[in-house]
Short mmCIF file of C-alpha atoms in Angstrom, two decimals:
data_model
loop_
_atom_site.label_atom_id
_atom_site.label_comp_id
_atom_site.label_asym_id
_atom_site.label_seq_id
_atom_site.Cartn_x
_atom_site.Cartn_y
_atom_site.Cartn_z
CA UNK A 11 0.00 0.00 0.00
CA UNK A 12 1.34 3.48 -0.44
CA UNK A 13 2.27 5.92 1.53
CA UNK A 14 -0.90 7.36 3.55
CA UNK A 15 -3.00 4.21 3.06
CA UNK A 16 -4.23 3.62 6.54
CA UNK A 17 -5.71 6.85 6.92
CA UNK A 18 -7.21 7.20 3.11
CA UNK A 19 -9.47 4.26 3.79
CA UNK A 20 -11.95 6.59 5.39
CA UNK A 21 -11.74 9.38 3.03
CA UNK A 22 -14.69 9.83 0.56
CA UNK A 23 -13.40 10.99 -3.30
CA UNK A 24 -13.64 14.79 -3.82
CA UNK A 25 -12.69 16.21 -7.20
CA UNK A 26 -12.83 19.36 -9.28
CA UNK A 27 -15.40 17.96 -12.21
CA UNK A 28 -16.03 21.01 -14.36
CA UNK A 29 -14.23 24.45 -14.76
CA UNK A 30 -15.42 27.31 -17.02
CA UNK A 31 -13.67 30.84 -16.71
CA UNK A 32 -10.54 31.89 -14.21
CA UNK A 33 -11.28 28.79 -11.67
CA UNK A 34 -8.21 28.43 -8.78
CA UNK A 35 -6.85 26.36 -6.05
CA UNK A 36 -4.59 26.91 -3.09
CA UNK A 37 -3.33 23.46 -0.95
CA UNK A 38 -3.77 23.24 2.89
CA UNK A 39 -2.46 26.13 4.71
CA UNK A 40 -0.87 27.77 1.49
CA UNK A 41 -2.13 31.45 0.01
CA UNK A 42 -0.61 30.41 -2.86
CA UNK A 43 -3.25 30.03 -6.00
CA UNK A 44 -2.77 28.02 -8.93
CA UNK A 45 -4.93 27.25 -12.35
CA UNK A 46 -7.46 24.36 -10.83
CA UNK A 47 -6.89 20.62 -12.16
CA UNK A 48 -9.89 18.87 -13.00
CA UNK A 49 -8.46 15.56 -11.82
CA UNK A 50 -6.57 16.14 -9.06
CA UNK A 51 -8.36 14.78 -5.62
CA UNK A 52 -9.20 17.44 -3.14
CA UNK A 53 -8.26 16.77 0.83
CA UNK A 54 -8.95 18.80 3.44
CA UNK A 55 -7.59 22.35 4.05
CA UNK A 56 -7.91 23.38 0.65
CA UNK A 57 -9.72 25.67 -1.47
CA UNK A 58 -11.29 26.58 -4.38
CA UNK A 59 -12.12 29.61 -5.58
CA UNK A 60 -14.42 30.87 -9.10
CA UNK A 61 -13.72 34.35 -10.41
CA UNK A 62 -16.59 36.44 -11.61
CA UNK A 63 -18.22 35.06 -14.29
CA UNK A 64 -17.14 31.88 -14.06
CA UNK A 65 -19.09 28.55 -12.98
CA UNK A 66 -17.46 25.36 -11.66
CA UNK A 67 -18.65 21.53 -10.00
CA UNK A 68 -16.89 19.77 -7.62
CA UNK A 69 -17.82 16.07 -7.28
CA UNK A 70 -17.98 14.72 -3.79
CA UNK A 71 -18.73 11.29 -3.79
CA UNK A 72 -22.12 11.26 -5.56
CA UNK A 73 -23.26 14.46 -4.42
CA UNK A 74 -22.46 17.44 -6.65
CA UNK A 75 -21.63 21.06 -5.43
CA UNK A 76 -21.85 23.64 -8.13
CA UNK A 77 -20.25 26.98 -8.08
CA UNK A 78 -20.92 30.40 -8.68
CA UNK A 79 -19.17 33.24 -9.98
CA UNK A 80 -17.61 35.11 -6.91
CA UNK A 81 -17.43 32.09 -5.15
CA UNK A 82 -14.50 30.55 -2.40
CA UNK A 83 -14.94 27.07 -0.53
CA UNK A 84 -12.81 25.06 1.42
CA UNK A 85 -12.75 20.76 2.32
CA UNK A 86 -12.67 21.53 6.09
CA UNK A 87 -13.10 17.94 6.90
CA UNK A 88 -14.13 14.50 5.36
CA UNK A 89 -14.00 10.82 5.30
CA UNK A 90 -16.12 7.89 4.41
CA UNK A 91 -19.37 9.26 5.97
CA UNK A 92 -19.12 13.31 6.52
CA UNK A 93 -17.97 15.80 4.39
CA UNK A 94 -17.82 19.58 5.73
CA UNK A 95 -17.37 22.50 3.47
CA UNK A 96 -17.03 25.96 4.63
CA UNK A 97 -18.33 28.71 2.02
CA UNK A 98 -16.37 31.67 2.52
CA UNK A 99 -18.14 33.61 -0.20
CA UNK A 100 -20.48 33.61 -2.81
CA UNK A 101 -23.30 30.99 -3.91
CA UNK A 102 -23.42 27.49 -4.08
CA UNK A 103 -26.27 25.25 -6.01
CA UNK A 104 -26.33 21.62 -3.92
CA UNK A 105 -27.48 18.74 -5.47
CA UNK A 106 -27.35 15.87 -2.78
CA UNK A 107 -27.79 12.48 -4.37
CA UNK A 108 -26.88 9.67 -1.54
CA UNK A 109 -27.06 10.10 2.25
CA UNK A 110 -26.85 6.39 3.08
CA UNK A 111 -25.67 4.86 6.41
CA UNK A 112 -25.58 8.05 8.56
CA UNK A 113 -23.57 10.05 6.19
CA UNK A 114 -23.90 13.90 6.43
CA UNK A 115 -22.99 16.91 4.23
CA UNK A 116 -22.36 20.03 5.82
CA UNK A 117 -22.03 23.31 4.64
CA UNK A 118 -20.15 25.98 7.29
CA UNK A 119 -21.09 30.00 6.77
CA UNK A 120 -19.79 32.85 8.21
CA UNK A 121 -22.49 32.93 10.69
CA UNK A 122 -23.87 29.13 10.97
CA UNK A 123 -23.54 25.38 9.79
CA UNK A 124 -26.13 24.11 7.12
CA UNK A 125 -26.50 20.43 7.65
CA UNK A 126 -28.13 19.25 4.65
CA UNK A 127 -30.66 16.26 5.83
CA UNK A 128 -32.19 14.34 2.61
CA UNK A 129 -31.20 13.88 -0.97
CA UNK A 130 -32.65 17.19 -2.61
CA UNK A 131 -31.36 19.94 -4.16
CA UNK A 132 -30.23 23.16 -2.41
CA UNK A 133 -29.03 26.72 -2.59
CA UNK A 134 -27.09 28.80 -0.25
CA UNK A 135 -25.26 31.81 -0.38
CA UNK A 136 -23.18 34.07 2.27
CA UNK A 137 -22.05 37.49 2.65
CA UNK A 138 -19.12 37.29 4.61
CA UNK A 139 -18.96 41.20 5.52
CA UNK A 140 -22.07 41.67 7.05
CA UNK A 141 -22.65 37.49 8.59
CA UNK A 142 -25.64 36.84 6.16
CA UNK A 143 -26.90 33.52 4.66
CA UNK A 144 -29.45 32.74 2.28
CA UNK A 145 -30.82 28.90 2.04
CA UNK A 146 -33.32 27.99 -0.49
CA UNK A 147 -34.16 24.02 0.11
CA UNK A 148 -36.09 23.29 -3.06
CA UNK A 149 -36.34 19.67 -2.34
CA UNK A 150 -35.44 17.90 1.03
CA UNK A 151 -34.29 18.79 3.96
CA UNK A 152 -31.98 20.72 5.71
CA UNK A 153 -30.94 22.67 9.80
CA UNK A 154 -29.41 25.74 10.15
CA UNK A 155 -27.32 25.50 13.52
CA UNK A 156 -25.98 28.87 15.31
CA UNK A 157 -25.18 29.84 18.42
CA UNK A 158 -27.53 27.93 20.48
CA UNK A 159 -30.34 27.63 18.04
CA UNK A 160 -31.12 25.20 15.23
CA UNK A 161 -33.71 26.12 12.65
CA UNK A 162 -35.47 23.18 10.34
CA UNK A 163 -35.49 24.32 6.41
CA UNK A 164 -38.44 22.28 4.63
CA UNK A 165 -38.91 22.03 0.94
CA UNK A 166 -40.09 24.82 -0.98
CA UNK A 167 -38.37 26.97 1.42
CA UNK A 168 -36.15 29.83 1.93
CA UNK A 169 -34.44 31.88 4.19
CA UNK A 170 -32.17 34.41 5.31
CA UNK A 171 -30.34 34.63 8.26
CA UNK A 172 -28.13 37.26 10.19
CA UNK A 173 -26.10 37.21 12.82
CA UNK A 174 -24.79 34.12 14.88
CA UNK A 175 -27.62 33.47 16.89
CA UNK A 176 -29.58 33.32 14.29
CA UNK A 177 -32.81 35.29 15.68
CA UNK A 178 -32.63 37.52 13.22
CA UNK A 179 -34.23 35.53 10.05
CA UNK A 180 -36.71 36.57 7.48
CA UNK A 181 -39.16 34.08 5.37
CA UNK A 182 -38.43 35.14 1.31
CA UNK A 183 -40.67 33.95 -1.51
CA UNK A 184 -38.53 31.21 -3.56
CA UNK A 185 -36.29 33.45 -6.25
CA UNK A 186 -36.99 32.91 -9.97
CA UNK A 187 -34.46 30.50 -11.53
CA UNK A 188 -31.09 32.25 -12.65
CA UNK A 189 -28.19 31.30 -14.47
CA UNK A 190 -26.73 28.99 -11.95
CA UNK A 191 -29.45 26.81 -11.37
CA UNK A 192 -29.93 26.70 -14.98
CA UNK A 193 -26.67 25.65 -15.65
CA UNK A 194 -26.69 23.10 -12.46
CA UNK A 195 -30.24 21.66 -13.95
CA UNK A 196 -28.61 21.01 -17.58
CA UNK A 197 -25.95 19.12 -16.14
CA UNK A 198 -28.42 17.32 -13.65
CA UNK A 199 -30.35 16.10 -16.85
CA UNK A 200 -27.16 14.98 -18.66
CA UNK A 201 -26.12 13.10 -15.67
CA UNK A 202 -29.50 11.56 -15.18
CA UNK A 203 -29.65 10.41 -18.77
CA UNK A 204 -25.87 8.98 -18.48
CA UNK A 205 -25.18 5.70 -20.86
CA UNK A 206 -22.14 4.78 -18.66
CA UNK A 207 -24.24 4.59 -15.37
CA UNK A 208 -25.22 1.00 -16.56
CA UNK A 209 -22.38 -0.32 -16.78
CA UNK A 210 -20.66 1.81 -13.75
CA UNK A 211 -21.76 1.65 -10.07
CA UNK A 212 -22.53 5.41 -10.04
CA UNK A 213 -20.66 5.88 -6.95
CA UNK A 214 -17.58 5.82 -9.07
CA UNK A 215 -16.03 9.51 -9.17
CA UNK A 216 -16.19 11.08 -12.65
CA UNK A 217 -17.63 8.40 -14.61
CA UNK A 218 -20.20 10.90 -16.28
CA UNK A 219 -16.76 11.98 -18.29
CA UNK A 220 -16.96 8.71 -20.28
CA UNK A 221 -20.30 9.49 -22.22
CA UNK A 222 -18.72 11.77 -24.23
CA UNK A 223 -15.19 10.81 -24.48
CA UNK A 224 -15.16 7.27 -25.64
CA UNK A 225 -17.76 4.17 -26.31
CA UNK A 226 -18.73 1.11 -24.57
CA UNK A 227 -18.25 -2.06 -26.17
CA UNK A 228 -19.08 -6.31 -25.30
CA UNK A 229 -16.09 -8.12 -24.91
CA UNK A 230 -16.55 -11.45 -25.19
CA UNK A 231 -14.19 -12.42 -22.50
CA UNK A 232 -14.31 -9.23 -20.09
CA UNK A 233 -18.06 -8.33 -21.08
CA UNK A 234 -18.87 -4.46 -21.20
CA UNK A 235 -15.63 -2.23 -21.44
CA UNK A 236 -15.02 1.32 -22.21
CA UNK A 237 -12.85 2.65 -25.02
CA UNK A 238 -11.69 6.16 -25.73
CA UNK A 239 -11.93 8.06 -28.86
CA UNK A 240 -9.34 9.15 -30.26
CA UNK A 241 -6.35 7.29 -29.22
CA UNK A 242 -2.78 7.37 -30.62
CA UNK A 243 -0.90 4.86 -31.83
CA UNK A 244 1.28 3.76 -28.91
CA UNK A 245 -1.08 5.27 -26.01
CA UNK A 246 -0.75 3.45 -22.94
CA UNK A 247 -2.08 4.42 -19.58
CA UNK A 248 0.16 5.69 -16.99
CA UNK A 249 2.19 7.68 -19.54
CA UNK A 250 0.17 10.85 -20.19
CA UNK A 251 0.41 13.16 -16.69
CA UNK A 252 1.96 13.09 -13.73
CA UNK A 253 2.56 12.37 -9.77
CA UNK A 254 1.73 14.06 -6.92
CA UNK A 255 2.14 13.68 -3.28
CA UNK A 256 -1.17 14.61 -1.70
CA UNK A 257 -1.81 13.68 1.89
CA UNK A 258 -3.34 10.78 2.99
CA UNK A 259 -2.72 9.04 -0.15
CA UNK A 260 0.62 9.96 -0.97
CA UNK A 261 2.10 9.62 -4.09
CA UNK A 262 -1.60 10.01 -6.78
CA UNK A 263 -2.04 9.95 -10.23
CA UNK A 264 -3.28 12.95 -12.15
CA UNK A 265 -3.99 12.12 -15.84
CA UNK A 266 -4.12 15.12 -18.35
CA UNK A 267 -6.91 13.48 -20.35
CA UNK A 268 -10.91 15.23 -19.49
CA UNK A 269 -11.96 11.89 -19.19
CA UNK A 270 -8.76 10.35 -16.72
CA UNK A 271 -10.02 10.50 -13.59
CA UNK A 272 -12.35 7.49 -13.39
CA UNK A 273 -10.03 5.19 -15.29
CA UNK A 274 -7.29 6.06 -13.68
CA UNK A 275 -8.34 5.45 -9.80
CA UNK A 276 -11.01 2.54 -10.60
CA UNK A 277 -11.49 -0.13 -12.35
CA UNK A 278 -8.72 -1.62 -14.55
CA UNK A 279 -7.20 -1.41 -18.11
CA UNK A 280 -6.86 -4.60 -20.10
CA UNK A 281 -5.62 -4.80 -24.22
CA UNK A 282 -7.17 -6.37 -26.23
CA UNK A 283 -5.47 -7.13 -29.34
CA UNK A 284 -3.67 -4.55 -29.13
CA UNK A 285 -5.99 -2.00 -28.02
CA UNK A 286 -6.54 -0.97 -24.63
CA UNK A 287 -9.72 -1.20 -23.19
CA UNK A 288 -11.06 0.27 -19.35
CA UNK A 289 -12.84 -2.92 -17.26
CA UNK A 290 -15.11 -0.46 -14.72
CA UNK A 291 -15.71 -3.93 -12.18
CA UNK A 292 -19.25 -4.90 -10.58
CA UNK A 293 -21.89 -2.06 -10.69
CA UNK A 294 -23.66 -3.36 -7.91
CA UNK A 295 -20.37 -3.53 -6.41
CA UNK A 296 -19.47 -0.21 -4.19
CA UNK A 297 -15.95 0.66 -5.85
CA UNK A 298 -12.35 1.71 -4.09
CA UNK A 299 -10.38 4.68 -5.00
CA UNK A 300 -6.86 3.62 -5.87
CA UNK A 301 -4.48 7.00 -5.95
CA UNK A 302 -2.72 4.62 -8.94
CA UNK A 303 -1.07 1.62 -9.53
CA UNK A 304 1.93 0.76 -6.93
CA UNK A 305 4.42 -0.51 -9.24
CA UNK A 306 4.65 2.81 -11.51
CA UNK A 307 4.67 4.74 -8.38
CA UNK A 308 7.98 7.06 -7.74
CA UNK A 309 9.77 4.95 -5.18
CA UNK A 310 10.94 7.65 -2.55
CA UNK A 311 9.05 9.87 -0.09
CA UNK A 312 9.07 13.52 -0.57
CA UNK A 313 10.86 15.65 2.45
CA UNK A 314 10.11 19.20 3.08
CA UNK A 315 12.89 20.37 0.18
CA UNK A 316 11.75 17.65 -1.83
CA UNK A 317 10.00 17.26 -5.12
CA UNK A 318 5.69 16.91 -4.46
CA UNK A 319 5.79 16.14 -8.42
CA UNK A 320 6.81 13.64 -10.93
CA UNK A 321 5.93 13.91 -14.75
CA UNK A 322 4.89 10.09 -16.05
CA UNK A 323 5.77 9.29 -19.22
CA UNK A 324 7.23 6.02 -21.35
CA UNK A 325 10.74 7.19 -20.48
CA UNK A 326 10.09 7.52 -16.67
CA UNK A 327 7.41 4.81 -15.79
CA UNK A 328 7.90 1.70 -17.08
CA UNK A 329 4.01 1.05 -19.42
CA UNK A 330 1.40 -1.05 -17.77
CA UNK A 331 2.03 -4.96 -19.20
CA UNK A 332 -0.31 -6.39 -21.41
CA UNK A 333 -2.66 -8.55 -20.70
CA UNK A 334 -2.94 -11.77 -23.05
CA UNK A 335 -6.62 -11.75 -24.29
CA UNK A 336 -7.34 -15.42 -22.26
CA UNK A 337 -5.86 -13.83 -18.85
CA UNK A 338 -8.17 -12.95 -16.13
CA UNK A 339 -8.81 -9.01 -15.64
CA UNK A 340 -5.52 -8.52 -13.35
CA UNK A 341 -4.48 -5.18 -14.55
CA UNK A 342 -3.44 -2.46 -11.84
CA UNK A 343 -5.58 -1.02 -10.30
CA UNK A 344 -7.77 -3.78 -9.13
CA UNK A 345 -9.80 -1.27 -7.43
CA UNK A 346 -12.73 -3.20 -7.35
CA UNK A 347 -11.12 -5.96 -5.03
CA UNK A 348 -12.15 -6.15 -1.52
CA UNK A 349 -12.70 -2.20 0.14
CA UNK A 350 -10.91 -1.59 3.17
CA UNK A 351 -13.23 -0.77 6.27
CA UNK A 352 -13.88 2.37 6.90
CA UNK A 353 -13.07 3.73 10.34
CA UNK A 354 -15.67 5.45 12.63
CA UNK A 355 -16.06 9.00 12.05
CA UNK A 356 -16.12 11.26 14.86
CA UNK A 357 -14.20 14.38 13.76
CA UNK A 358 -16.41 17.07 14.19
CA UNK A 359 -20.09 17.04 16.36
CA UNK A 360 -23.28 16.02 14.63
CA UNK A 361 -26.33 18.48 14.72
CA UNK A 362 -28.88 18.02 17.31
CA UNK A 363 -31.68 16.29 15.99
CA UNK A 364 -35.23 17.20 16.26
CA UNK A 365 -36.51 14.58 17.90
CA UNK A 366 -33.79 15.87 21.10
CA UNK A 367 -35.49 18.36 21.88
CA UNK A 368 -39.06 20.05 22.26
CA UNK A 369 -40.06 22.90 19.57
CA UNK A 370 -40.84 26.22 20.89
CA UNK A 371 -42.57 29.14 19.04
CA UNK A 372 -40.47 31.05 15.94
CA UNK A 373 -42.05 33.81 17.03
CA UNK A 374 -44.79 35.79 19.31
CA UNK A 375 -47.48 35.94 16.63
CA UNK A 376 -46.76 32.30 15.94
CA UNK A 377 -49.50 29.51 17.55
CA UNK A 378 -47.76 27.49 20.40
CA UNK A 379 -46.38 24.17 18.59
CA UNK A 380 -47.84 24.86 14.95
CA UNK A 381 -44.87 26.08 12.73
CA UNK A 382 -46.03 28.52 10.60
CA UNK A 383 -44.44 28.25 7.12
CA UNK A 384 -43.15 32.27 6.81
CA UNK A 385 -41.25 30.83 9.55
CA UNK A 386 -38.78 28.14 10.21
CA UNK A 387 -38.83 25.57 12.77
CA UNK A 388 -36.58 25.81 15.96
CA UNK A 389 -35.29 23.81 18.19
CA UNK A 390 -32.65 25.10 20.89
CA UNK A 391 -29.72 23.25 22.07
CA UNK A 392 -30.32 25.54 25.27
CA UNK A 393 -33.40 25.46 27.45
CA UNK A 394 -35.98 27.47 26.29
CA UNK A 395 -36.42 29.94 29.29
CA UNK A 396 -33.15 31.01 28.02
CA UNK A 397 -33.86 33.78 25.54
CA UNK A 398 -37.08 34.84 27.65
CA UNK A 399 -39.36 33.21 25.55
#
């Protein structure tokens, strides 16, 4: 295993999926901002930021986070079954696809922490100057936690908050659809129309790439496998990018092709006749990220003054071998082997639930224990007698 396994089995996949316009990245604790790759694997600490005008989607596990013009984020925190972003500015559209088995999304704001409850689709924005958030929940289910209040966010709702504690909140008619959730709902219907999702377990990270880039074919001794378009004589995989040490995987592959990330960190490639073909594994099967295969790895740890990158290419990695036609699928990475167990995850507090504590009246005009829909739902993580009501 390489170096940073252990603590990579708990990680979910995060990736930049889509760029348009001046889209940047800075690692953890580092101001320093570079062009964004599309496949290189976020971890926590770092950030993302969208000039204005520009639009991009970030793919975290099957859940999709779309971008704004104007717009910062950072990974605060995630692993197998939580993911935390914090929006420092800007807009985000949400569209959550797969809670399963406890799993939470979170979405930190200058002035509270959106926990988004239910696959849906969401909007929130924040202005960091004055401590203001907008959420728009137009399907599911979401609470917005501050200091000692939580507020419940049904669908076909939307609100904006101020200040920490929250008190200060205002109902707002749902806004007219604008270019970002136009643009998020396009992509939504290409993904939702996807020809490789039948032959992919759609928990695999950037498989919606392979519709357009490539075919799928029936191999009579591997079954259904992808091809790209395109292809060069010679092309191997492994030879077209380059390494980078990213913590806790270590040394990962980031492949220069649009359609790379997938095939590179699932699955595995296999030629046949010649021709080399990607093998995606199972689809019922739920599929393990491999940062790449171990043997084309570079073979030294980096140090402080060391290099964090490696170009790939024929002359520096050694090709993948081929893999006689008869041979059992065997090609690195065999990512669809048996999936380490994920450790418990415990790194930051869940919400408090509703059913924890008792709901009190929004407001004075507002019937004891009937929300009224101009206003959200609270329940306090303090006893109620504590803000006089």
């Amino acid at each position: 295993m390489g170096a940073g396994t252990a603590s990579a089995e708990s990680l979910r996949v995060v990736r930049l999926g889509y760029a348009q316009g001046a889209v940047s990245f800075s690692e953890v604790a580092n101001n320093h901002w570079v062009t964004a790759s599309l496949n290189r694997p976020f971890s926590g600490g770092e950030q993302l930021r969208v000039a204005p005008g520009g639009l991009a989607e970030v793919q975290d596990g099957r859940n999709l986070i779309r971008l704004g013009g104007n717009t910062q984020i950072m990974l605060l925190q995630s692993d197998s079954r939580y993911a935390q972003w914090q929006l420092l500015s800007g807009r985000l559209s949400i569209r959550v696809n797969e809670l399963v088995d406890g799993s939470m999304l979170q979405i930190v704001t200058p002035n509270l922490t959106l926990t988004l409850q239910q696959p849906g689709s969401y909007r929130v924005w924040a202005d960091p100057d004055n401590r203001v958030t907008e959420v728009t929940v137009r399907k599911g289910q979401a609470q917005a936690a501050g200091e000692g209040a939580i507020y419940q966010i049904d669908a076909q709702q939307r609100y904006r908050f101020r200040g920490a504690d929250l008190r200060d909140n205002e109902f707002l008619a749902l806004s007219p659809l604008d270019a970002l959730d136009g643009w998020s709902a396009e992509r939504d219907r290409v993904y939702d129309n996807s020809v490789s999702v039948r032959y992919v377990s759609p928990a695999v990270v950037g498989y919606q790439d392979l519709d357009v880039h490539g075919s799928w074919r029936l191999d009579a001794t591997y079954g259904n496998v992808w091809v790209p378009n395109g292809l060069t004589a010679g092309w191997a995989p492994y030879r077209d990018g380059h390494w980078l040490w990213i913590a806790p995987w270590g040394w990962t592959w980031i492949d220069n092709a649009p359609w790379g990330f997938a095939v590179s960190h699932y699955g595995r490639w296999v030629n046949l006749q010649g021709r080399w073909a990607w093998l995606p594994g199972p689809v019922q099967t739920r599929p393990h990220f491999v940062a790449g295969p171990e043997t084309h790895k570079p073979r030294f740890t980096p140090d402080a003054h060391g290099p964090r990158r490696v170009e790939g290419g024929p002359e520096k990695r050694p090709s993948p071998r081929v893999v006689p036609r008869s041979a059992p699928p065997s090609v690195l990475p065999a990512s669809h082997s048996q999936p380490p167990q994920a450790k418990p995850a415990a790194k930051f507090p869940a919400p408090v639930r509703p059913h924890q504590h008792e709901a009190e009246p929004a407001a004075e005009h507002d019937k004891p224990g009937v929300p009224d829909d101009r206003h959200p739902r609270r329940k306090e993580s303090r006893p109620a007698a504590f803000d006089g009501a």
